[in-house]
mmCIF file of C-alpha atoms in Angstrom:
data_model
loop_
_atom_site.group_PDB
_atom_site.id
_atom_site.type_symbol
_atom_site.label_atom_id
_atom_site.label_comp_id
_atom_site.label_asym_id
_atom_site.label_seq_id
_atom_site.Cartn_x
_atom_site.Cartn_y
_atom_site.Cartn_z
ATOM 1 C CA MET H 202 29.390 -3.607 -27.763
ATOM 2 C CA HIS H 203 32.923 -4.674 -26.803
ATOM 3 C CA ALA H 204 33.613 -6.920 -23.815
ATOM 4 C CA ASN H 205 35.034 -4.003 -21.787
ATOM 5 C CA GLN H 206 31.991 -1.842 -22.533
ATOM 6 C CA LEU H 207 29.652 -4.703 -21.645
ATOM 7 C CA SER H 208 31.385 -5.424 -18.336
ATOM 8 C CA GLY H 209 31.409 -1.685 -17.534
ATOM 9 C CA ALA H 210 27.696 -1.438 -18.293
ATOM 10 C CA LEU H 211 27.004 -4.541 -16.215
ATOM 11 C CA LEU H 212 29.025 -3.148 -13.307
ATOM 12 C CA ALA H 213 27.144 0.164 -13.505
ATOM 13 C CA ALA H 214 23.818 -1.685 -13.527
ATOM 14 C CA LEU H 215 24.811 -3.786 -10.515
ATOM 15 C CA VAL H 216 25.990 -0.748 -8.549
ATOM 16 C CA GLY H 217 22.738 1.053 -9.401
ATOM 17 C CA ALA H 218 20.645 -1.953 -8.383
ATOM 18 C CA SER H 219 22.589 -2.251 -5.147
ATOM 19 C CA ALA H 220 21.997 1.410 -4.328
ATOM 20 C CA LEU H 221 18.298 1.092 -5.122
ATOM 21 C CA SER H 222 17.899 -1.972 -2.951
ATOM 22 C CA GLY H 223 19.395 -0.047 -0.030
ATOM 23 C CA CYS H 224 16.804 2.686 -0.500
ATOM 24 C CA SER H 225 14.091 0.099 -0.896
ATOM 25 C CA ALA H 226 14.993 -1.587 2.378
ATOM 26 C CA GLN H 227 14.897 1.748 4.186
ATOM 27 C CA GLY H 228 11.617 2.596 2.483
ATOM 28 C CA ASN H 229 10.100 -0.683 3.628
ATOM 29 C CA SER H 230 11.210 0.008 7.193
ATOM 30 C CA GLU H 231 9.678 3.492 7.125
ATOM 31 C CA SER H 232 6.520 2.171 5.447
ATOM 32 C CA ASP H 233 6.179 -0.505 8.102
ATOM 33 C CA ALA H 234 6.650 2.032 10.905
ATOM 34 C CA ALA H 235 4.192 4.540 9.410
ATOM 35 C CA GLY H 236 1.623 1.805 8.810
ATOM 36 C CA ALA H 237 2.003 0.511 12.359
ATOM 37 C CA ALA H 238 1.549 4.018 13.796
ATOM 38 C CA ALA H 239 -1.642 4.586 11.789
ATOM 39 C CA VAL H 240 -3.087 1.198 12.731
ATOM 40 C CA ARG H 241 -2.263 1.771 16.406
ATOM 41 C CA PHE H 242 -3.841 5.233 16.353
ATOM 42 C CA SER H 243 -6.947 3.885 14.667
ATOM 43 C CA SER H 244 -7.236 0.991 17.100
ATOM 44 C CA VAL H 245 -7.214 3.182 20.233
ATOM 45 C CA THR H 246 -9.233 6.235 19.148
ATOM 46 C CA GLN H 247 -12.538 4.720 20.272
ATOM 47 C CA THR H 248 -11.294 3.233 23.555
ATOM 48 C CA ASP H 249 -8.282 5.215 24.808
ATOM 49 C CA ALA H 250 -8.297 8.853 23.738
ATOM 50 C CA ALA H 251 -5.292 9.705 25.943
ATOM 51 C CA THR H 252 -3.105 7.154 24.162
ATOM 52 C CA ALA H 253 -4.453 8.269 20.778
ATOM 53 C CA CYS H 254 -3.556 11.875 21.621
ATOM 54 C CA HIS H 255 0.061 10.845 22.304
ATOM 55 C CA LEU H 256 0.183 9.466 18.753
ATOM 56 C CA LEU H 257 -0.823 12.817 17.235
ATOM 57 C CA ALA H 258 1.531 15.446 15.840
ATOM 58 C CA PRO H 259 1.842 18.421 18.234
ATOM 59 C CA GLN H 260 -0.157 20.820 16.010
ATOM 60 C CA THR H 261 -2.917 18.268 15.535
ATOM 61 C CA ALA H 262 -3.236 17.650 19.284
ATOM 62 C CA SER H 263 -3.208 21.409 19.878
ATOM 63 C CA GLU H 264 -5.994 21.935 17.335
ATOM 64 C CA LEU H 265 -8.174 19.338 19.097
ATOM 65 C CA GLU H 266 -7.548 21.064 22.445
ATOM 66 C CA LYS H 267 -8.649 24.474 21.137
ATOM 67 C CA GLY H 268 -12.304 23.663 20.696
ATOM 68 C CA SER H 269 -12.828 21.400 23.681
ATOM 69 C CA GLY H 270 -10.224 22.162 26.333
ATOM 70 C CA SER H 271 -8.446 18.811 26.026
ATOM 71 C CA CYS H 272 -7.148 16.641 23.236
ATOM 72 C CA GLY H 273 -9.088 13.634 24.518
ATOM 73 C CA ARG H 274 -12.421 15.471 24.529
ATOM 74 C CA GLY H 275 -11.696 16.920 21.094
ATOM 75 C CA LEU H 276 -10.842 13.501 19.721
ATOM 76 C CA THR H 277 -14.007 11.985 21.163
ATOM 77 C CA ALA H 278 -16.079 14.829 19.686
ATOM 78 C CA ALA H 279 -14.447 14.353 16.261
ATOM 79 C CA ASP H 280 -15.589 10.723 16.381
ATOM 80 C CA PRO H 281 -13.012 9.318 13.940
ATOM 81 C CA PRO H 282 -14.025 6.249 11.943
ATOM 82 C CA ALA H 283 -12.763 2.800 12.824
ATOM 83 C CA GLY H 284 -9.787 2.401 10.534
ATOM 84 C CA GLY H 285 -9.699 -1.349 10.133
ATOM 85 C CA ALA H 286 -7.027 -3.311 8.327
ATOM 86 C CA LEU H 287 -4.021 -1.791 6.610
ATOM 87 C CA ARG H 288 -4.474 -1.474 2.829
ATOM 88 C CA ALA H 289 -1.597 0.699 1.581
ATOM 89 C CA VAL H 290 1.261 2.908 2.770
ATOM 90 C CA GLU H 291 2.982 5.615 0.737
ATOM 91 C CA VAL H 292 6.030 7.349 2.231
ATOM 92 C CA TYR H 293 7.268 10.634 0.781
ATOM 93 C CA GLY H 294 10.373 11.629 2.723
ATOM 94 C CA LEU H 295 9.124 12.686 6.157
ATOM 95 C CA ASP H 296 5.431 12.367 5.288
ATOM 96 C CA ALA H 297 3.205 9.343 4.753
ATOM 97 C CA ILE H 298 -0.315 8.485 3.645
ATOM 98 C CA VAL H 299 -1.766 5.312 5.127
ATOM 99 C CA ARG H 300 -4.944 3.847 3.735
ATOM 100 C CA LEU H 301 -6.934 1.621 6.059
ATOM 101 C CA ASP H 302 -10.187 -0.185 5.290
ATOM 102 C CA GLY H 303 -12.250 2.613 6.848
ATOM 103 C CA ASP H 304 -9.966 5.660 6.909
ATOM 104 C CA THR H 305 -7.077 7.495 5.301
ATOM 105 C CA VAL H 306 -4.487 8.747 7.788
ATOM 106 C CA PHE H 307 -1.717 11.282 7.134
ATOM 107 C CA LEU H 308 1.469 11.123 9.204
ATOM 108 C CA ALA H 309 4.750 13.003 9.607
ATOM 109 C CA ARG H 310 8.091 11.709 10.905
ATOM 110 C CA PHE H 311 9.236 13.360 14.145
ATOM 111 C CA GLU H 312 12.180 12.607 16.461
ATOM 112 C CA LYS H 313 9.947 10.250 18.463
ATOM 113 C CA GLY H 314 8.636 8.454 15.373
ATOM 114 C CA TRP H 315 5.635 8.724 13.091
ATOM 115 C CA ARG H 316 2.816 10.947 14.372
ATOM 116 C CA VAL H 317 -0.675 11.437 12.937
ATOM 117 C CA THR H 318 -1.175 14.848 11.314
ATOM 118 C CA ALA H 319 -4.679 14.147 9.978
ATOM 119 C CA ALA H 320 -7.256 11.359 10.242
ATOM 120 C CA GLY H 321 -10.865 10.728 9.380
ATOM 121 C CA CYS H 322 -9.944 11.788 5.846
ATOM 122 C CA THR H 323 -12.028 11.245 2.734
ATOM 123 C CA PRO H 324 -10.938 12.086 -0.809
ATOM 124 C CA GLN H 325 -12.782 14.874 -2.600
ATOM 125 C CA PRO H 326 -13.503 14.655 -6.331
ATOM 126 C CA ASN H 327 -12.035 18.057 -7.203
ATOM 127 C CA GLY H 328 -9.666 18.843 -4.381
ATOM 128 C CA PRO H 329 -7.626 17.627 -1.457
ATOM 129 C CA TYR H 330 -8.813 15.219 1.210
ATOM 130 C CA GLU H 331 -11.307 16.497 3.764
ATOM 131 C CA CYS H 332 -10.250 15.470 7.279
ATOM 132 C CA ASP H 333 -12.187 15.464 10.555
ATOM 133 C CA ILE H 334 -8.962 15.562 12.588
ATOM 134 C CA LYS H 335 -6.154 17.855 11.426
ATOM 135 C CA GLY H 336 -3.551 20.320 12.579
ATOM 136 C CA GLY H 337 -3.881 24.074 12.212
#
């Protein structure tokens, strides 16, 4: 490889690395925010259903209201597990999966931040997660 080709390849690699690091920084910010939202939701579900309901996506809150008349009563009846400590966060555009010690929580990004779309989720061997709390 000639010196000009080498410096061109090096420049291309540096520009690519720079672009990737910008995405990575944004990804970390979104991961942190999604993880924080899931942990907060999990920490208040047993003690403050009204606050937990404000952390739900609109369709999820609406689904809980259908069976019980209020989101808070529906959430209490669903009896979500204590989530515990944060284990992993995966962000896919406007959606995220957050794994806690005792729960897997699905979230979506809305104008007001990350909101829980499903919780109390357990993986199934031959299919998608089964969730106690979910939108319609």
